[in-house]
Short mmCIF file of N, CA and C in Angstrom, two decimals:
data_model
loop_
_atom_site.label_atom_id
_atom_site.label_comp_id
_atom_site.label_asym_id
_atom_site.label_seq_id
_atom_site.Cartn_x
_atom_site.Cartn_y
_atom_site.Cartn_z
N MET F 1 101.69 53.92 297.69
CA MET F 1 100.71 54.44 298.30
C MET F 1 99.34 54.16 297.52
N PRO F 2 98.30 53.52 297.93
CA PRO F 2 96.98 53.31 297.22
C PRO F 2 96.21 54.62 296.97
N SER F 3 95.66 54.62 295.72
CA SER F 3 95.06 55.70 295.20
C SER F 3 93.57 56.04 295.83
N GLN F 4 93.28 57.14 296.13
CA GLN F 4 91.75 57.25 296.57
C GLN F 4 90.78 57.00 295.37
N ILE F 5 89.67 56.32 295.72
CA ILE F 5 88.63 56.25 294.88
C ILE F 5 87.55 57.39 295.04
N THR F 6 87.28 58.23 293.74
CA THR F 6 86.60 59.38 293.86
C THR F 6 84.90 58.84 293.40
N GLN F 7 84.08 59.50 293.84
CA GLN F 7 82.70 59.28 293.74
C GLN F 7 82.39 58.98 292.32
N SER F 8 82.98 59.59 291.28
CA SER F 8 82.77 59.34 289.89
C SER F 8 83.18 57.88 289.49
N GLN F 9 84.35 57.33 290.13
CA GLN F 9 84.68 56.17 289.68
C GLN F 9 83.83 54.75 290.49
N ILE F 10 82.97 55.11 291.10
CA ILE F 10 82.09 54.15 291.87
C ILE F 10 81.09 53.75 290.82
N ILE F 11 80.76 52.51 290.49
CA ILE F 11 79.99 51.96 289.40
C ILE F 11 78.80 51.44 290.10
N THR F 12 77.68 52.16 289.81
CA THR F 12 76.34 51.89 290.29
C THR F 12 75.55 51.20 289.27
N GLN F 13 74.63 50.44 289.76
CA GLN F 13 73.66 49.54 288.81
C GLN F 13 72.27 49.84 289.13
N SER F 14 71.37 50.23 288.20
CA SER F 14 70.13 50.41 288.32
C SER F 14 69.54 48.89 288.81
N PRO F 15 68.29 48.70 289.42
CA PRO F 15 67.51 47.53 289.60
C PRO F 15 67.44 46.79 288.27
N TRP F 16 66.96 47.45 287.27
CA TRP F 16 66.59 46.76 286.02
C TRP F 16 67.94 46.25 285.50
N GLN F 17 69.14 46.88 285.69
CA GLN F 17 70.54 46.39 285.14
C GLN F 17 71.06 45.05 285.94
N THR F 18 70.79 45.25 287.24
CA THR F 18 71.09 43.93 287.94
C THR F 18 70.14 42.95 287.59
N THR F 19 69.00 43.10 287.36
CA THR F 19 67.86 42.06 287.15
C THR F 19 68.42 41.50 285.74
N ALA F 20 68.85 42.44 284.71
CA ALA F 20 68.95 41.87 283.29
C ALA F 20 70.47 41.04 283.16
N LEU F 21 71.29 41.28 284.06
CA LEU F 21 72.79 40.89 284.38
C LEU F 21 72.28 39.19 285.03
N LEU F 22 71.31 39.21 286.05
CA LEU F 22 71.07 37.97 286.56
C LEU F 22 70.30 37.03 285.54
N ILE F 23 69.71 37.41 284.90
CA ILE F 23 68.66 36.77 283.89
C ILE F 23 69.54 36.10 282.83
N ALA F 24 70.65 37.27 282.51
CA ALA F 24 71.78 36.92 281.39
C ALA F 24 72.61 35.72 281.92
N ARG F 25 72.91 35.73 283.12
CA ARG F 25 73.85 34.54 283.73
C ARG F 25 72.97 33.50 283.68
N LEU F 26 71.88 33.56 284.26
CA LEU F 26 71.01 32.19 284.36
C LEU F 26 70.84 31.68 282.81
N ILE F 27 70.66 32.56 281.81
CA ILE F 27 70.49 32.01 280.47
C ILE F 27 71.55 31.17 279.97
N PHE F 28 72.80 31.86 280.14
CA PHE F 28 74.18 31.30 279.79
C PHE F 28 74.27 29.93 280.60
N ALA F 29 74.12 29.89 281.82
CA ALA F 29 74.03 28.51 282.60
C ALA F 29 73.23 27.63 282.31
N GLY F 30 71.82 28.29 281.91
CA GLY F 30 70.85 27.09 281.34
C GLY F 30 71.32 26.55 280.07
N VAL F 31 71.64 27.25 279.13
CA VAL F 31 72.10 26.60 277.82
C VAL F 31 73.31 25.69 277.99
N PHE F 32 74.31 25.73 278.82
CA PHE F 32 75.30 24.98 279.19
C PHE F 32 74.91 23.80 279.90
N LEU F 33 73.93 24.15 280.93
CA LEU F 33 73.50 22.98 281.60
C LEU F 33 72.44 21.93 280.88
N MET F 34 71.72 22.45 279.94
CA MET F 34 70.96 21.51 279.01
C MET F 34 72.09 20.80 278.18
N ALA F 35 73.11 21.39 277.54
CA ALA F 35 74.03 20.62 276.96
C ALA F 35 74.66 19.46 277.51
N VAL F 36 75.15 19.81 278.82
CA VAL F 36 75.95 18.76 279.56
C VAL F 36 74.89 17.80 280.21
N SER F 37 73.57 18.19 280.33
CA SER F 37 72.79 16.99 280.74
C SER F 37 72.32 16.20 279.42
N PHE F 38 72.37 16.53 278.31
CA PHE F 38 72.21 15.62 277.29
C PHE F 38 73.45 14.76 276.97
N LYS F 39 74.58 15.37 277.32
CA LYS F 39 75.91 14.37 277.36
C LYS F 39 76.07 13.34 278.35
N PHE F 40 75.38 13.70 279.40
CA PHE F 40 75.29 12.97 280.58
C PHE F 40 74.52 11.64 280.53
N MET F 41 73.30 12.11 279.81
CA MET F 41 72.12 11.06 279.28
C MET F 41 72.42 10.08 278.23
N GLY F 42 73.57 10.62 277.27
CA GLY F 42 73.94 9.80 276.35
C GLY F 42 75.07 9.88 275.70
N MET F 43 76.26 9.49 276.72
CA MET F 43 77.38 10.06 276.32
C MET F 43 77.94 9.44 274.95
N GLU F 44 77.67 8.17 275.06
CA GLU F 44 77.81 7.09 273.55
C GLU F 44 77.59 8.02 272.51
N ALA F 45 76.17 8.80 272.49
CA ALA F 45 75.49 9.22 271.21
C ALA F 45 76.25 10.69 270.91
N THR F 46 76.84 11.27 272.22
CA THR F 46 77.73 12.40 271.77
C THR F 46 78.77 12.01 271.20
N ALA F 47 79.56 11.10 271.79
CA ALA F 47 80.80 10.65 271.31
C ALA F 47 80.52 10.02 269.63
N GLY F 48 79.41 9.45 269.47
CA GLY F 48 79.15 9.20 267.88
C GLY F 48 78.96 10.52 267.09
N TYR F 49 78.43 11.39 267.53
CA TYR F 49 78.16 12.88 266.83
C TYR F 49 79.60 13.35 266.48
N ILE F 50 80.63 13.27 267.54
CA ILE F 50 81.90 13.91 267.40
C ILE F 50 82.54 12.95 266.45
N ALA F 51 82.44 11.49 266.71
CA ALA F 51 83.18 10.75 265.68
C ALA F 51 82.49 10.97 264.21
N ALA F 52 81.44 11.21 263.98
CA ALA F 52 80.73 11.63 262.64
C ALA F 52 81.29 12.77 262.14
N ALA F 53 81.75 13.93 262.94
CA ALA F 53 82.36 14.92 262.59
C ALA F 53 83.89 14.59 262.05
N GLY F 54 84.47 13.59 262.34
CA GLY F 54 85.74 13.12 261.96
C GLY F 54 86.73 13.28 263.13
N PHE F 55 86.58 13.72 264.31
CA PHE F 55 87.35 13.92 265.27
C PHE F 55 87.91 12.54 266.00
N PRO F 56 89.10 12.38 266.32
CA PRO F 56 89.64 11.40 267.01
C PRO F 56 89.16 11.31 268.33
N PHE F 57 89.21 10.13 268.99
CA PHE F 57 89.06 9.94 270.49
C PHE F 57 87.55 10.48 270.91
N PRO F 58 86.44 10.49 270.09
CA PRO F 58 85.30 10.85 270.48
C PRO F 58 84.80 10.80 271.97
N LEU F 59 85.05 9.72 272.46
CA LEU F 59 84.43 9.47 273.86
C LEU F 59 85.46 10.37 274.82
N LEU F 60 86.60 10.36 274.79
CA LEU F 60 87.41 11.38 275.48
C LEU F 60 87.03 12.91 275.37
N LEU F 61 86.85 13.09 274.03
CA LEU F 61 86.48 14.45 273.81
C LEU F 61 84.88 14.90 274.38
N ALA F 62 84.19 13.81 274.30
CA ALA F 62 82.80 14.02 275.08
C ALA F 62 82.86 14.24 276.37
N TRP F 63 83.79 13.59 277.06
CA TRP F 63 83.89 13.75 278.48
C TRP F 63 84.65 15.06 278.60
N CYS F 64 85.51 15.48 277.84
CA CYS F 64 86.20 16.92 278.09
C CYS F 64 85.27 17.92 277.90
N ALA F 65 84.23 17.77 277.00
CA ALA F 65 83.21 18.79 276.76
C ALA F 65 82.52 18.90 277.94
N ALA F 66 81.88 17.83 278.46
CA ALA F 66 81.12 17.80 279.54
C ALA F 66 81.48 18.62 280.90
N ILE F 67 83.10 18.05 281.05
CA ILE F 67 83.72 18.77 282.41
C ILE F 67 83.81 20.17 281.92
N LEU F 68 84.01 20.69 280.84
CA LEU F 68 84.26 21.99 280.49
C LEU F 68 82.59 22.76 280.71
N GLU F 69 81.73 22.05 280.43
CA GLU F 69 80.42 22.75 280.45
C GLU F 69 79.86 22.56 281.89
N VAL F 70 80.24 21.85 282.68
CA VAL F 70 79.85 21.92 284.14
C VAL F 70 80.82 23.18 284.72
N ALA F 71 81.89 23.39 284.44
CA ALA F 71 82.88 24.48 284.90
C ALA F 71 82.14 25.71 284.54
N LEU F 72 81.70 25.85 283.21
CA LEU F 72 81.22 27.06 282.80
C LEU F 72 79.80 27.28 283.39
N VAL F 73 78.85 26.29 283.71
CA VAL F 73 77.77 26.44 284.43
C VAL F 73 78.04 26.92 285.96
N LEU F 74 79.06 26.65 286.58
CA LEU F 74 79.44 27.04 287.77
C LEU F 74 79.82 28.46 287.96
N CYS F 75 80.54 28.85 287.09
CA CYS F 75 81.08 30.17 286.90
C CYS F 75 79.92 31.05 286.53
N PHE F 76 78.99 30.76 285.61
CA PHE F 76 78.04 31.67 285.40
C PHE F 76 77.01 31.78 286.29
N LEU F 77 76.72 30.75 287.16
CA LEU F 77 75.81 30.78 288.07
C LEU F 77 76.51 31.50 289.62
N THR F 78 77.64 31.46 289.67
CA THR F 78 78.27 32.07 290.84
C THR F 78 79.01 33.41 290.48
N GLY F 79 79.53 33.68 289.36
CA GLY F 79 80.06 34.89 288.98
C GLY F 79 81.55 34.80 289.03
N ALA F 80 82.00 33.58 289.67
CA ALA F 80 83.41 33.41 289.98
C ALA F 80 84.12 33.17 288.47
N PHE F 81 85.18 33.88 288.35
CA PHE F 81 86.00 33.90 286.97
C PHE F 81 85.27 34.05 285.94
N PHE F 82 84.19 34.89 286.02
CA PHE F 82 83.06 35.05 285.09
C PHE F 82 83.47 35.42 283.67
N SER F 83 84.37 36.77 283.48
CA SER F 83 84.94 36.97 282.37
C SER F 83 85.82 36.09 281.64
N GLN F 84 86.57 35.32 282.48
CA GLN F 84 87.50 34.29 281.72
C GLN F 84 86.65 33.12 281.24
N ALA F 85 85.54 32.97 281.99
CA ALA F 85 84.56 31.83 281.73
C ALA F 85 83.96 32.04 280.25
N ALA F 86 83.50 33.33 280.18
CA ALA F 86 82.69 33.91 279.28
C ALA F 86 83.66 33.88 277.86
N LEU F 87 84.88 34.17 278.06
CA LEU F 87 85.71 34.11 276.82
C LEU F 87 86.11 32.73 276.54
N ILE F 88 86.26 31.81 277.47
CA ILE F 88 86.34 30.22 277.04
C ILE F 88 85.17 29.95 276.22
N ALA F 89 83.95 30.27 277.05
CA ALA F 89 82.80 29.99 276.30
C ALA F 89 82.66 30.18 274.95
N ALA F 90 83.01 31.76 274.87
CA ALA F 90 82.96 32.11 273.30
C ALA F 90 83.70 31.37 272.43
N ALA F 91 85.07 30.89 272.87
CA ALA F 91 85.89 30.20 271.87
C ALA F 91 85.29 28.93 271.59
N TYR F 92 84.73 28.24 272.51
CA TYR F 92 84.04 26.88 272.63
C TYR F 92 82.76 27.03 271.65
N VAL F 93 82.08 28.12 271.83
CA VAL F 93 80.89 28.04 270.98
C VAL F 93 81.38 28.63 269.33
N LEU F 94 82.23 29.19 269.28
CA LEU F 94 82.90 29.55 267.89
C LEU F 94 83.40 28.24 267.27
N PHE F 95 84.05 27.41 267.87
CA PHE F 95 84.64 26.21 267.70
C PHE F 95 83.59 25.29 267.23
N LEU F 96 82.45 25.18 267.99
CA LEU F 96 81.35 24.11 267.69
C LEU F 96 80.61 24.53 266.40
N GLY F 97 80.32 25.87 266.38
CA GLY F 97 79.43 26.48 265.35
C GLY F 97 80.45 26.09 264.08
N LEU F 98 81.56 26.27 264.09
CA LEU F 98 82.39 25.91 262.64
C LEU F 98 82.56 24.49 262.52
N ALA F 99 82.91 23.53 263.55
CA ALA F 99 83.17 22.17 263.42
C ALA F 99 82.00 21.40 263.14
N PHE F 100 80.79 21.70 263.70
CA PHE F 100 79.51 21.09 263.42
C PHE F 100 78.35 21.43 262.77
N HIS F 101 78.38 22.94 262.36
CA HIS F 101 77.48 23.64 261.61
C HIS F 101 78.07 24.54 260.41
N GLY F 102 79.61 24.40 260.19
CA GLY F 102 79.95 25.30 259.29
C GLY F 102 79.78 24.97 257.84
N PRO F 103 80.48 25.85 256.99
CA PRO F 103 80.22 25.79 255.69
C PRO F 103 80.11 24.33 254.94
N SER F 104 80.64 23.57 255.44
CA SER F 104 80.62 22.03 254.89
C SER F 104 79.60 21.40 255.14
N HIS F 105 78.65 21.90 255.87
CA HIS F 105 77.39 21.18 256.29
C HIS F 105 76.16 21.88 255.52
N TRP F 106 76.34 23.13 255.03
CA TRP F 106 75.32 23.84 254.37
C TRP F 106 74.62 23.24 253.13
N ALA F 107 75.43 22.53 252.41
CA ALA F 107 74.95 21.89 251.11
C ALA F 107 73.89 20.80 251.32
N GLY F 108 74.27 20.09 252.31
CA GLY F 108 73.45 18.99 252.61
C GLY F 108 72.07 19.26 253.33
N ASN F 109 72.12 20.49 254.10
CA ASN F 109 71.07 20.95 254.94
C ASN F 109 70.94 22.35 255.24
N GLN F 110 70.00 23.10 254.55
CA GLN F 110 70.08 24.43 254.76
C GLN F 110 69.78 24.91 256.24
N ALA F 111 69.28 24.07 257.11
CA ALA F 111 69.00 24.38 258.38
C ALA F 111 70.23 24.63 259.21
N GLU F 112 71.33 23.93 258.56
CA GLU F 112 72.67 24.07 259.32
C GLU F 112 73.33 25.43 259.18
N PHE F 113 72.89 26.32 258.08
CA PHE F 113 73.31 27.55 258.23
C PHE F 113 72.79 28.47 259.28
N GLY F 114 71.37 28.27 259.57
CA GLY F 114 70.70 28.75 260.71
C GLY F 114 71.47 28.52 261.99
N PHE F 115 71.67 27.15 262.23
CA PHE F 115 72.45 26.72 263.42
C PHE F 115 73.77 27.63 263.57
N PHE F 116 74.30 27.61 262.58
CA PHE F 116 75.68 28.10 262.21
C PHE F 116 75.64 29.68 262.80
N VAL F 117 74.63 30.46 262.23
CA VAL F 117 74.29 31.76 262.75
C VAL F 117 73.99 31.80 264.10
N ASP F 118 73.22 31.18 264.54
CA ASP F 118 72.91 31.20 266.04
C ASP F 118 74.12 30.82 266.85
N HIS F 119 74.97 30.27 266.45
CA HIS F 119 76.27 30.25 267.47
C HIS F 119 76.98 31.84 267.29
N PHE F 120 76.95 32.46 266.45
CA PHE F 120 77.33 33.67 266.23
C PHE F 120 76.67 34.79 267.35
N SER F 121 75.40 34.59 267.24
CA SER F 121 74.50 35.34 268.02
C SER F 121 74.89 35.09 269.51
N PHE F 122 75.19 33.68 270.05
CA PHE F 122 75.37 33.41 271.36
C PHE F 122 76.82 33.79 271.65
N LEU F 123 77.57 33.81 270.51
CA LEU F 123 79.09 34.16 270.67
C LEU F 123 79.01 35.63 271.10
N ALA F 124 78.32 36.48 270.42
CA ALA F 124 78.24 37.96 270.60
C ALA F 124 77.71 38.27 271.99
N GLY F 125 76.71 37.51 272.62
CA GLY F 125 76.55 37.83 274.00
C GLY F 125 77.43 37.30 275.01
N LEU F 126 78.28 36.27 274.75
CA LEU F 126 79.37 35.98 275.50
C LEU F 126 80.42 36.74 275.55
N LEU F 127 80.77 37.53 274.34
CA LEU F 127 81.74 38.49 274.35
C LEU F 127 81.57 39.70 275.24
N PHE F 128 80.19 40.03 275.03
CA PHE F 128 79.61 41.39 275.70
C PHE F 128 79.79 41.04 277.28
N ALA F 129 79.35 39.83 277.45
CA ALA F 129 79.15 39.50 279.03
C ALA F 129 80.66 39.52 279.52
N ALA F 130 81.76 39.10 278.71
CA ALA F 130 83.19 39.09 279.26
C ALA F 130 83.55 40.44 279.65
N VAL F 131 83.36 41.39 278.73
CA VAL F 131 83.66 42.55 278.87
C VAL F 131 82.86 43.35 280.12
N HIS F 132 81.79 42.99 280.14
CA HIS F 132 81.02 43.65 281.45
C HIS F 132 81.03 42.97 282.65
N GLY F 133 81.31 41.69 282.58
CA GLY F 133 81.16 41.27 283.96
C GLY F 133 80.10 40.77 284.46
N PRO F 134 80.03 40.11 285.54
CA PRO F 134 78.73 39.30 286.16
C PRO F 134 77.95 40.29 286.81
N GLY F 135 78.22 41.58 287.06
CA GLY F 135 77.51 42.39 288.02
C GLY F 135 78.04 42.29 289.41
N LYS F 136 77.38 43.01 290.37
CA LYS F 136 77.78 43.24 291.53
C LYS F 136 76.83 42.23 292.52
N VAL F 137 75.68 41.82 292.14
CA VAL F 137 74.74 41.11 292.92
C VAL F 137 75.11 39.49 292.78
N LEU F 138 74.78 38.75 293.85
CA LEU F 138 74.89 37.39 293.69
C LEU F 138 76.27 36.92 292.89
N SER F 139 77.40 37.59 293.18
CA SER F 139 78.57 37.35 292.36
C SER F 139 79.87 37.22 293.19
N LEU F 140 80.53 36.16 293.03
CA LEU F 140 81.70 36.01 293.95
C LEU F 140 82.73 36.50 292.95
N ASP F 141 83.81 37.45 293.58
CA ASP F 141 84.96 37.92 293.06
C ASP F 141 86.26 37.03 293.36
N LEU F 142 86.52 35.82 292.55
CA LEU F 142 87.78 35.22 292.87
C LEU F 142 88.77 35.54 291.73
N GLY F 143 88.40 36.27 290.84
CA GLY F 143 89.41 36.43 289.84
C GLY F 143 89.30 37.89 289.26
N TRP F 144 90.48 37.78 288.25
CA TRP F 144 90.44 39.10 287.22
C TRP F 144 89.07 39.30 286.82
N SER F 145 88.63 40.46 286.97
CA SER F 145 87.25 40.82 286.46
C SER F 145 87.12 41.19 285.01
N GLY F 146 88.33 41.54 284.57
CA GLY F 146 88.53 42.12 283.05
C GLY F 146 88.11 43.54 282.94
N ARG F 147 87.91 44.29 284.08
CA ARG F 147 87.64 45.68 283.92
C ARG F 147 88.67 46.36 284.93
N ALA F 148 89.13 47.49 284.32
CA ALA F 148 90.13 48.57 285.27
C ALA F 148 89.65 49.05 286.23
#
C-alpha cells in the first residue's frame, strides 16, 4: 500500500532557487561544451596532450573523453540522469586534475598548482549538485534522483 505524502514532505523552490539551479546547470553544461568543442576542433592536438601525459592510445582516449563530455552536456541541460552525471563528472574532473595538473607538474610551473586547485572547486560544485539534483523546472526525471 503506497504511503500518503504529507504537506511537509513536498519540496518547494523559490524563484531565486530555481534561477540559481538553472544557471548552475548552464555553467556545468557550458564548461563541458567548451571542452568538447576544443576536442572536436583539434582532436589530434588533444591526443598529443594526452600522449605527453604518458597515457597509451591517446587518440582513442581523446574520442572517449569527447563522447563522455557530450553526454554530460546533455544530462546537465536536460536534467536527465543529473545526479549520476554530476558524480561521473566529479570523478572525471578529479582524474583530470590529478593526471594533468597534479603535484608532478608543480615544480615546472607554479600556475599548474592553480589549475589543480581550480579542479577541486569545480569538483565541490559537482558533488553539491549531485546531492541536490537538477531542480524541478526544465528537468526530465528519467532516473534515480539521488534523493529519498
